[in-house]
Amino acid sequence: MSWLFQTELFGFTLANWLYFVVLCLGFIAVLLGGVAYTTLFERRVISLMQVRRGPNRAGPLGVLQPIADGVKLFFKEDTVPRTADKVLHRLAPAISLFAALAAFAVVPVGDAYLIPGFGTLQLWIADLNVGVLYLLGIASIGVYGIVLGGWSSGNKYSLLGALRGAAQLISYEIVLGMSLVGVVMITGEMSLRGIVQWQAEHQIPLVLLQPVGFVLFVVGMFAETNRAPFDLVEADTELVAGFHTEYSGFRFGMYMMSEYMAMITVSAVATSLFLGGWGGPFGFLPGPWWVVVGVILFLFLFVWVRATIPRLRYDQLMRFSWSWLIPLGLVNLAVTAVLVVLLDS
Amino acid sequence: MSDVSFESGDGELMKVNMGPQHPSTHGVLRLELELDGEIVRSCNPVIGYLHTGMEKTIEQLTYVQAVTITDRMDYLNPLGNNLAYSLSVEQLFGCEIPERAQVGRVLLAELTRINSHLVSIGSGSIDLGVTSVFLYCLREREKVLALFEELTGQRMMSSYIRPGGLAWDMDETWCKHARAFVDEMPRHIDEYEGIVTDNPFFRERTIGIGPLKADDAIRLGVSGPLLRAAGVPHDLRKVHPYTGYERFEFKVVTDDAGDCYGRYKVRVGELRESVKICDQALKLLERVTGPVKTADRKVMPPPKSELATSMESLIHHFKLFTEGMRPPAGQAYCPVESPRGELGYLVVSDGSGKPARVRARTPSFANLQAIELMSKGQLVADLVAIIASIDPVMGDVDR
């Protein structure tokens, strides 16, 4: 076994590599399971809100429903329209899914824990010192999945959905970015782990220091994940299914997975940045569980909003962003900057 | 919203076919759109995908059999269609309808209006993405349909209102159930309004969308909630009362906006007024007793008990069940206010047992003409709201 520790590859030992691969696979497995059960969670909760029952046939309380759905999607025919750009059409869902998965890399679910007989287990994948920038960058890559998917389908509805998606995500990324700058200014950290540690040290969740930033982030995350009321890219009553009209089978499933994955990721980011992350419960719960509770709360918010609020129109959405959210974000930044300087000195 | 420009510049239009299989076109409506970016430059409705030749079919049927066809034209307003057709046939005969039948007809027509407006408000909300209200509305609609089923044996196509009166009487248990529904309905309307009416997102999506001015509406023959939302207090129940509507107290709900929001408000207002009418009708039913079929033996068969004793009754019975009723030659048209507007059947009789011609003046058909005017210059996303606010029933358009 000693060769594992002696052979080096790019400056790491093979044991290090193995550890990271297993860690990443573990994260992906948990996330995909989470995605599957988020779909069930959404369907059950929204049915309760809408005096329906929701899926309750497959297994007790419908717990096998996601598996049935997955199996069904997997065996469906994967059609590519004749007018489509074949390569891009096949590639686009993968980009979406990749971006959704990769974004989670910098989200810390917990601290490093010492497990007897094994060693230390860290509950984050990467502790980038520019984690916040990485998140925004990956989010922008995710847009390619939507735009390319819509454009390459050779369908007019898809094209309209893709165009809306591009416009929407550009506006709301600015909002998202601005809400993060306030957090970065207060903590002086750009790594998500660092921000969580700062909150744990000061025993205060940032939502109390950055309430406006929190609201902006929540609005931005609805837009970023294309969820109602910002689900224009797939506005089902106007554009059939928007950018993924022409997708079927597992490629359609990949889009669905990336949407739910993105929901989980932004929920986890929001928990880390504003609710204290794993340092958050301040003694009530073990850290990682607090993150899980936070994620579930945000997912519930996603579902609740979807059941209640109508879809915005594309120009209203843009106006909302440019004439309300971005000025609000700027004011918030200015106030935060002044306060940080005053309180520091 | 005018501060955002959608001009694409090069003026190249994209042709899009919306429908006939599209999630939000309320049936098989096809719209040929010319889009400039997302702006609708022209919108041409193409109809006929649900054409089943119903008017022609009626010519092959007796006057009573034809009632079953009228149910199926506007499937959200089956009893209202029965009523309009029956009134025209009764006009040909000039027969008297007993009071109890008239009150029952008003009650059923208003329950049907509630049914139809619930679907309209519900599907209008789901088109804009408020999924919950749709299900709440359908929950109450289900109760209306259950009432119909209890009374007539059919949820939708009941053919319960017939030339000459009602198919049979409404019993006390049914009236009790109807009373329970009428009493709980105002609370549910508050519920829908609580989610939708003051919802800033909903207002943003509907105020000023799909404008239709009063004179344009009149010019196009538009009627019903669309016309009333444009500020014209035209309601046939008030201006040209039929089947005893003059004895009921209700307001004609109007709105001056003439946009999708105004139409939504008119429909909600009409829901409340309909509930009031139902309430009055149920109170009247407690007092008014008597038959629910006309005494005119040329229209309605005599009661079974008379057959053994009266030769005349036996002959009437035989004639009605072999040839059907035979109205005198002539034509009659008696319009009613359906949930969608003016609905009337022009019934032409040549004196035989089958109508020579039945022409339905259906509100959905006339209202749909306004879509081009309403949608020009609007966005594709608004088109969905506009279609929902017209509330067309394709069976009613194509027949």
mmCIF file of C-alpha atoms in Angstrom, chain A residues 36-296:
data_model
loop_
_atom_site.group_PDB
_atom_site.id
_atom_site.type_symbol
_atom_site.label_atom_id
_atom_site.label_comp_id
_atom_site.label_asym_id
_atom_site.label_seq_id
_atom_site.Cartn_x
_atom_site.Cartn_y
_atom_site.Cartn_z
ATOM 1 C CA ALA A 36 -34.495 12.962 -7.141
ATOM 2 C CA TYR A 37 -36.148 13.566 -3.820
ATOM 3 C CA THR A 38 -36.430 17.290 -4.406
ATOM 4 C CA THR A 39 -38.742 16.500 -7.324
ATOM 5 C CA LEU A 40 -40.846 14.328 -5.043
ATOM 6 C CA PHE A 41 -40.748 16.967 -2.295
ATOM 7 C CA GLU A 42 -41.913 19.628 -4.723
ATOM 8 C CA ARG A 43 -44.717 17.529 -6.121
ATOM 9 C CA ARG A 44 -45.978 16.437 -2.729
ATOM 10 C CA VAL A 45 -45.795 19.862 -1.124
ATOM 11 C CA ILE A 46 -47.398 21.622 -4.065
ATOM 12 C CA SER A 47 -50.194 19.046 -4.080
ATOM 13 C CA LEU A 48 -50.880 19.691 -0.429
ATOM 14 C CA MET A 49 -51.125 23.385 -1.205
ATOM 15 C CA GLN A 50 -53.441 22.704 -4.115
ATOM 16 C CA VAL A 51 -55.882 20.291 -2.505
ATOM 17 C CA ARG A 52 -54.478 17.384 -4.485
ATOM 18 C CA ARG A 53 -52.699 14.227 -3.421
ATOM 19 C CA GLY A 54 -49.640 14.144 -5.615
ATOM 20 C CA PRO A 55 -47.698 10.985 -6.442
ATOM 21 C CA ASN A 56 -48.507 8.466 -3.717
ATOM 22 C CA ARG A 57 -48.720 5.171 -5.553
ATOM 23 C CA ALA A 58 -45.098 4.102 -5.999
ATOM 24 C CA GLY A 59 -44.084 2.868 -2.580
ATOM 25 C CA PRO A 60 -45.215 4.279 0.749
ATOM 26 C CA LEU A 61 -45.884 8.026 0.395
ATOM 27 C CA GLY A 62 -44.620 7.749 -3.166
ATOM 28 C CA VAL A 63 -40.972 7.374 -2.139
ATOM 29 C CA LEU A 64 -40.221 5.237 -5.182
ATOM 30 C CA GLN A 65 -41.691 7.771 -7.593
ATOM 31 C CA PRO A 66 -38.348 9.462 -8.470
ATOM 32 C CA ILE A 67 -36.881 6.070 -9.285
ATOM 33 C CA ALA A 68 -39.827 5.227 -11.511
ATOM 34 C CA ASP A 69 -39.465 8.600 -13.230
ATOM 35 C CA GLY A 70 -35.755 8.125 -13.702
ATOM 36 C CA VAL A 71 -36.175 4.657 -15.170
ATOM 37 C CA LYS A 72 -38.900 5.929 -17.464
ATOM 38 C CA LEU A 73 -36.797 8.834 -18.712
ATOM 39 C CA PHE A 74 -33.813 6.594 -19.230
ATOM 40 C CA PHE A 75 -35.682 4.219 -21.513
ATOM 41 C CA LYS A 76 -37.442 6.883 -23.543
ATOM 42 C CA GLU A 77 -36.316 7.445 -27.076
ATOM 43 C CA ASP A 78 -33.849 10.275 -27.390
ATOM 44 C CA THR A 79 -35.006 12.165 -30.453
ATOM 45 C CA VAL A 80 -33.053 14.849 -32.229
ATOM 46 C CA PRO A 81 -35.087 16.976 -34.663
ATOM 47 C CA ARG A 82 -33.997 16.910 -38.288
ATOM 48 C CA THR A 83 -33.522 20.678 -38.291
ATOM 49 C CA ALA A 84 -31.376 20.640 -35.174
ATOM 50 C CA ASP A 85 -27.665 21.226 -34.946
ATOM 51 C CA LYS A 86 -26.836 17.653 -33.963
ATOM 52 C CA VAL A 87 -23.641 18.240 -32.005
ATOM 53 C CA LEU A 88 -24.827 21.216 -29.993
ATOM 54 C CA HIS A 89 -28.209 19.665 -29.416
ATOM 55 C CA ARG A 90 -26.539 16.688 -27.765
ATOM 56 C CA LEU A 91 -23.972 18.756 -25.926
ATOM 57 C CA ALA A 92 -26.199 21.440 -24.421
ATOM 58 C CA PRO A 93 -27.884 19.438 -21.642
ATOM 59 C CA ALA A 94 -24.501 18.151 -20.571
ATOM 60 C CA ILE A 95 -23.246 21.720 -20.205
ATOM 61 C CA SER A 96 -26.205 22.543 -18.026
ATOM 62 C CA LEU A 97 -25.736 19.515 -15.833
ATOM 63 C CA PHE A 98 -21.986 20.018 -15.619
ATOM 64 C CA ALA A 99 -22.381 23.618 -14.516
ATOM 65 C CA ALA A 100 -24.993 22.700 -11.938
ATOM 66 C CA LEU A 101 -22.766 19.975 -10.493
ATOM 67 C CA ALA A 102 -19.555 21.982 -10.632
ATOM 68 C CA ALA A 103 -21.050 24.901 -8.764
ATOM 69 C CA PHE A 104 -21.442 22.777 -5.682
ATOM 70 C CA ALA A 105 -17.687 22.183 -5.477
ATOM 71 C CA VAL A 106 -17.052 25.309 -3.422
ATOM 72 C CA VAL A 107 -20.052 24.967 -1.118
ATOM 73 C CA PRO A 108 -19.027 23.757 2.324
ATOM 74 C CA VAL A 109 -21.552 21.415 3.870
ATOM 75 C CA GLY A 110 -19.601 21.032 7.079
ATOM 76 C CA ASP A 111 -16.244 21.370 8.772
ATOM 77 C CA ALA A 112 -13.536 18.730 8.793
ATOM 78 C CA TYR A 113 -14.483 15.945 11.169
ATOM 79 C CA LEU A 114 -12.202 13.418 12.796
ATOM 80 C CA ILE A 115 -13.555 9.921 12.304
ATOM 81 C CA PRO A 116 -11.838 7.291 14.468
ATOM 82 C CA GLY A 117 -10.141 4.569 12.472
ATOM 83 C CA PHE A 118 -10.409 6.463 9.192
ATOM 84 C CA GLY A 119 -8.846 9.857 9.537
ATOM 85 C CA THR A 120 -10.344 13.240 8.900
ATOM 86 C CA LEU A 121 -13.360 13.695 6.682
ATOM 87 C CA GLN A 122 -13.861 17.085 5.155
ATOM 88 C CA LEU A 123 -17.348 18.063 4.051
ATOM 89 C CA TRP A 124 -16.336 20.370 1.243
ATOM 90 C CA ILE A 125 -14.634 19.665 -2.038
ATOM 91 C CA ALA A 126 -12.619 22.765 -2.745
ATOM 92 C CA ASP A 127 -11.820 25.729 -0.576
ATOM 93 C CA LEU A 128 -11.150 28.252 -3.314
ATOM 94 C CA ASN A 129 -9.992 31.610 -2.134
ATOM 95 C CA VAL A 130 -12.145 33.134 -4.888
ATOM 96 C CA GLY A 131 -15.107 30.859 -4.282
ATOM 97 C CA VAL A 132 -17.663 33.596 -4.771
ATOM 98 C CA LEU A 133 -16.259 34.537 -8.173
ATOM 99 C CA TYR A 134 -16.122 30.873 -9.115
ATOM 100 C CA LEU A 135 -19.822 30.534 -8.317
ATOM 101 C CA LEU A 136 -20.759 33.464 -10.527
ATOM 102 C CA GLY A 137 -18.531 32.185 -13.315
ATOM 103 C CA ILE A 138 -20.021 28.709 -13.248
ATOM 104 C CA ALA A 139 -23.515 30.193 -13.203
ATOM 105 C CA SER A 140 -22.664 32.025 -16.426
ATOM 106 C CA ILE A 141 -21.504 28.814 -18.024
ATOM 107 C CA GLY A 142 -24.832 27.261 -17.114
ATOM 108 C CA VAL A 143 -26.539 29.808 -19.340
ATOM 109 C CA TYR A 144 -24.789 28.268 -22.331
ATOM 110 C CA GLY A 145 -26.679 25.071 -21.728
ATOM 111 C CA ILE A 146 -29.964 26.931 -22.082
ATOM 112 C CA VAL A 147 -29.018 29.218 -24.948
ATOM 113 C CA LEU A 148 -27.317 26.522 -27.000
ATOM 114 C CA GLY A 149 -30.067 24.013 -26.265
ATOM 115 C CA GLY A 150 -32.746 26.431 -27.381
ATOM 116 C CA TRP A 151 -30.899 27.689 -30.399
ATOM 117 C CA SER A 152 -29.709 24.328 -31.676
ATOM 118 C CA SER A 153 -33.176 22.769 -31.512
ATOM 119 C CA GLY A 154 -34.291 24.493 -34.695
ATOM 120 C CA ASN A 155 -37.636 25.286 -33.108
ATOM 121 C CA LYS A 156 -39.073 28.774 -32.860
ATOM 122 C CA TYR A 157 -40.466 28.318 -29.383
ATOM 123 C CA SER A 158 -37.120 27.006 -28.199
ATOM 124 C CA LEU A 159 -35.371 29.967 -29.753
ATOM 125 C CA LEU A 160 -37.669 32.428 -28.016
ATOM 126 C CA GLY A 161 -37.064 30.637 -24.720
ATOM 127 C CA ALA A 162 -33.310 30.720 -25.206
ATOM 128 C CA LEU A 163 -33.298 34.431 -26.024
ATOM 129 C CA ARG A 164 -35.316 35.176 -22.935
ATOM 130 C CA GLY A 165 -32.961 33.033 -20.910
ATOM 131 C CA ALA A 166 -29.903 34.946 -22.082
ATOM 132 C CA ALA A 167 -31.442 38.347 -21.349
ATOM 133 C CA GLN A 168 -32.798 37.281 -17.984
ATOM 134 C CA LEU A 169 -29.648 35.673 -16.693
ATOM 135 C CA ILE A 170 -27.447 38.581 -17.670
ATOM 136 C CA SER A 171 -29.618 41.012 -15.710
ATOM 137 C CA TYR A 172 -29.999 38.841 -12.690
ATOM 138 C CA GLU A 173 -26.376 37.840 -12.451
ATOM 139 C CA ILE A 174 -25.618 41.484 -11.738
ATOM 140 C CA VAL A 175 -28.148 41.447 -8.932
ATOM 141 C CA LEU A 176 -26.685 38.247 -7.594
ATOM 142 C CA GLY A 177 -23.163 39.635 -7.814
ATOM 143 C CA MET A 178 -24.097 42.810 -5.983
ATOM 144 C CA SER A 179 -25.760 40.947 -3.157
ATOM 145 C CA LEU A 180 -22.536 38.968 -2.722
ATOM 146 C CA VAL A 181 -20.244 41.997 -2.709
ATOM 147 C CA GLY A 182 -21.796 43.222 0.542
ATOM 148 C CA VAL A 183 -21.007 39.896 2.176
ATOM 149 C CA VAL A 184 -17.469 39.961 0.852
ATOM 150 C CA MET A 185 -16.917 43.509 2.143
ATOM 151 C CA ILE A 186 -18.047 42.659 5.659
ATOM 152 C CA THR A 187 -16.166 39.415 6.011
ATOM 153 C CA GLY A 188 -13.161 40.287 3.878
ATOM 154 C CA GLU A 189 -13.313 36.756 2.496
ATOM 155 C CA MET A 190 -14.126 35.402 -0.914
ATOM 156 C CA SER A 191 -14.018 31.761 -0.005
ATOM 157 C CA LEU A 192 -17.338 30.336 1.089
ATOM 158 C CA ARG A 193 -15.626 28.373 3.825
ATOM 159 C CA GLY A 194 -13.990 31.551 5.032
ATOM 160 C CA ILE A 195 -17.324 33.357 5.122
ATOM 161 C CA VAL A 196 -18.912 30.544 7.094
ATOM 162 C CA GLN A 197 -15.989 30.553 9.542
ATOM 163 C CA TRP A 198 -16.312 34.318 9.946
ATOM 164 C CA GLN A 199 -19.962 33.902 10.909
ATOM 165 C CA ALA A 200 -19.127 31.085 13.300
ATOM 166 C CA GLU A 201 -16.420 33.188 14.943
ATOM 167 C CA HIS A 202 -18.635 36.227 15.338
ATOM 168 C CA GLN A 203 -21.658 34.118 16.261
ATOM 169 C CA ILE A 204 -23.917 36.100 13.941
ATOM 170 C CA PRO A 205 -25.574 35.042 10.686
ATOM 171 C CA LEU A 206 -24.958 37.556 7.926
ATOM 172 C CA VAL A 207 -28.674 37.869 7.181
ATOM 173 C CA LEU A 208 -28.810 40.218 10.178
ATOM 174 C CA LEU A 209 -25.985 42.373 8.836
ATOM 175 C CA GLN A 210 -27.028 42.230 5.183
ATOM 176 C CA PRO A 211 -30.846 42.019 5.133
ATOM 177 C CA VAL A 212 -31.097 43.857 1.819
ATOM 178 C CA GLY A 213 -28.345 41.736 0.337
ATOM 179 C CA PHE A 214 -30.215 38.637 1.478
ATOM 180 C CA VAL A 215 -33.428 39.737 -0.209
ATOM 181 C CA LEU A 216 -31.554 40.542 -3.402
ATOM 182 C CA PHE A 217 -29.861 37.173 -3.302
ATOM 183 C CA VAL A 218 -33.160 35.352 -2.836
ATOM 184 C CA VAL A 219 -34.715 37.183 -5.789
ATOM 185 C CA GLY A 220 -31.585 36.571 -7.835
ATOM 186 C CA MET A 221 -31.588 32.892 -7.053
ATOM 187 C CA PHE A 222 -35.133 32.482 -8.327
ATOM 188 C CA ALA A 223 -34.047 34.056 -11.607
ATOM 189 C CA GLU A 224 -30.785 32.142 -11.711
ATOM 190 C CA THR A 225 -32.547 28.801 -11.427
ATOM 191 C CA ASN A 226 -35.370 29.792 -13.833
ATOM 192 C CA ARG A 227 -38.010 29.039 -11.285
ATOM 193 C CA ALA A 228 -41.436 30.646 -11.068
ATOM 194 C CA PRO A 229 -42.085 33.578 -11.214
ATOM 195 C CA PHE A 230 -38.991 33.881 -13.414
ATOM 196 C CA ASP A 231 -39.537 30.695 -15.397
ATOM 197 C CA LEU A 232 -39.875 32.527 -18.682
ATOM 198 C CA VAL A 233 -37.390 30.342 -20.492
ATOM 199 C CA GLU A 234 -39.724 27.411 -20.211
ATOM 200 C CA ALA A 235 -42.993 29.322 -19.834
ATOM 201 C CA ASP A 236 -45.223 26.350 -20.437
ATOM 202 C CA THR A 237 -48.341 28.244 -21.406
ATOM 203 C CA GLU A 238 -46.615 30.532 -23.897
ATOM 204 C CA LEU A 239 -43.667 28.663 -25.305
ATOM 205 C CA VAL A 240 -44.840 25.062 -24.912
ATOM 206 C CA ALA A 241 -41.734 24.114 -22.945
ATOM 207 C CA GLY A 242 -39.375 26.895 -23.988
ATOM 208 C CA PHE A 243 -35.772 25.943 -24.618
ATOM 209 C CA HIS A 244 -36.278 22.243 -23.917
ATOM 210 C CA THR A 245 -39.340 21.772 -26.134
ATOM 211 C CA GLU A 246 -37.438 19.462 -28.469
ATOM 212 C CA TYR A 247 -35.714 17.403 -25.817
ATOM 213 C CA SER A 248 -36.851 13.986 -24.815
ATOM 214 C CA GLY A 249 -35.659 11.023 -22.837
ATOM 215 C CA PHE A 250 -32.593 11.356 -20.732
ATOM 216 C CA ARG A 251 -31.416 14.630 -22.240
ATOM 217 C CA PHE A 252 -34.639 16.174 -21.065
ATOM 218 C CA GLY A 253 -33.964 14.489 -17.738
ATOM 219 C CA MET A 254 -30.550 16.157 -17.633
ATOM 220 C CA TYR A 255 -32.167 19.576 -17.953
ATOM 221 C CA MET A 256 -34.588 18.711 -15.196
ATOM 222 C CA MET A 257 -31.770 17.432 -13.030
ATOM 223 C CA SER A 258 -29.701 20.531 -13.583
ATOM 224 C CA GLU A 259 -32.650 22.739 -12.658
ATOM 225 C CA TYR A 260 -33.184 20.936 -9.382
ATOM 226 C CA MET A 261 -29.457 20.677 -8.790
ATOM 227 C CA ALA A 262 -29.196 24.427 -9.250
ATOM 228 C CA MET A 263 -32.007 24.892 -6.741
ATOM 229 C CA ILE A 264 -30.159 22.799 -4.181
ATOM 230 C CA THR A 265 -26.900 24.586 -4.879
ATOM 231 C CA VAL A 266 -28.260 28.112 -4.524
ATOM 232 C CA SER A 267 -30.139 27.052 -1.408
ATOM 233 C CA ALA A 268 -26.920 25.712 0.068
ATOM 234 C CA VAL A 269 -25.054 28.867 -0.942
ATOM 235 C CA ALA A 270 -27.744 31.045 0.610
ATOM 236 C CA THR A 271 -27.558 28.987 3.790
ATOM 237 C CA SER A 272 -23.786 29.306 3.889
ATOM 238 C CA LEU A 273 -23.612 32.995 3.121
ATOM 239 C CA PHE A 274 -26.540 34.332 5.068
ATOM 240 C CA LEU A 275 -27.684 31.772 7.615
ATOM 241 C CA GLY A 276 -24.305 30.850 8.990
ATOM 242 C CA GLY A 277 -23.734 27.611 7.068
ATOM 243 C CA TRP A 278 -22.435 24.739 9.170
ATOM 244 C CA GLY A 279 -21.360 27.169 11.857
ATOM 245 C CA GLY A 280 -24.882 28.441 12.030
ATOM 246 C CA PRO A 281 -27.160 26.689 14.459
ATOM 247 C CA PHE A 282 -25.189 28.141 17.327
ATOM 248 C CA GLY A 283 -25.399 24.973 19.315
ATOM 249 C CA PHE A 284 -28.832 23.563 18.443
ATOM 250 C CA LEU A 285 -27.847 21.109 15.758
ATOM 251 C CA PRO A 286 -24.670 19.568 14.371
ATOM 252 C CA GLY A 287 -23.425 21.858 11.573
ATOM 253 C CA PRO A 288 -24.138 19.779 8.454
ATOM 254 C CA TRP A 289 -27.688 19.200 9.568
ATOM 255 C CA TRP A 290 -28.205 22.913 9.844
ATOM 256 C CA VAL A 291 -27.177 23.205 6.196
ATOM 257 C CA VAL A 292 -29.663 20.487 5.293
ATOM 258 C CA VAL A 293 -32.429 22.255 7.204
ATOM 259 C CA GLY A 294 -31.541 25.527 5.463
ATOM 260 C CA VAL A 295 -31.631 23.892 2.054
ATOM 261 C CA ILE A 296 -35.029 22.344 2.769
#
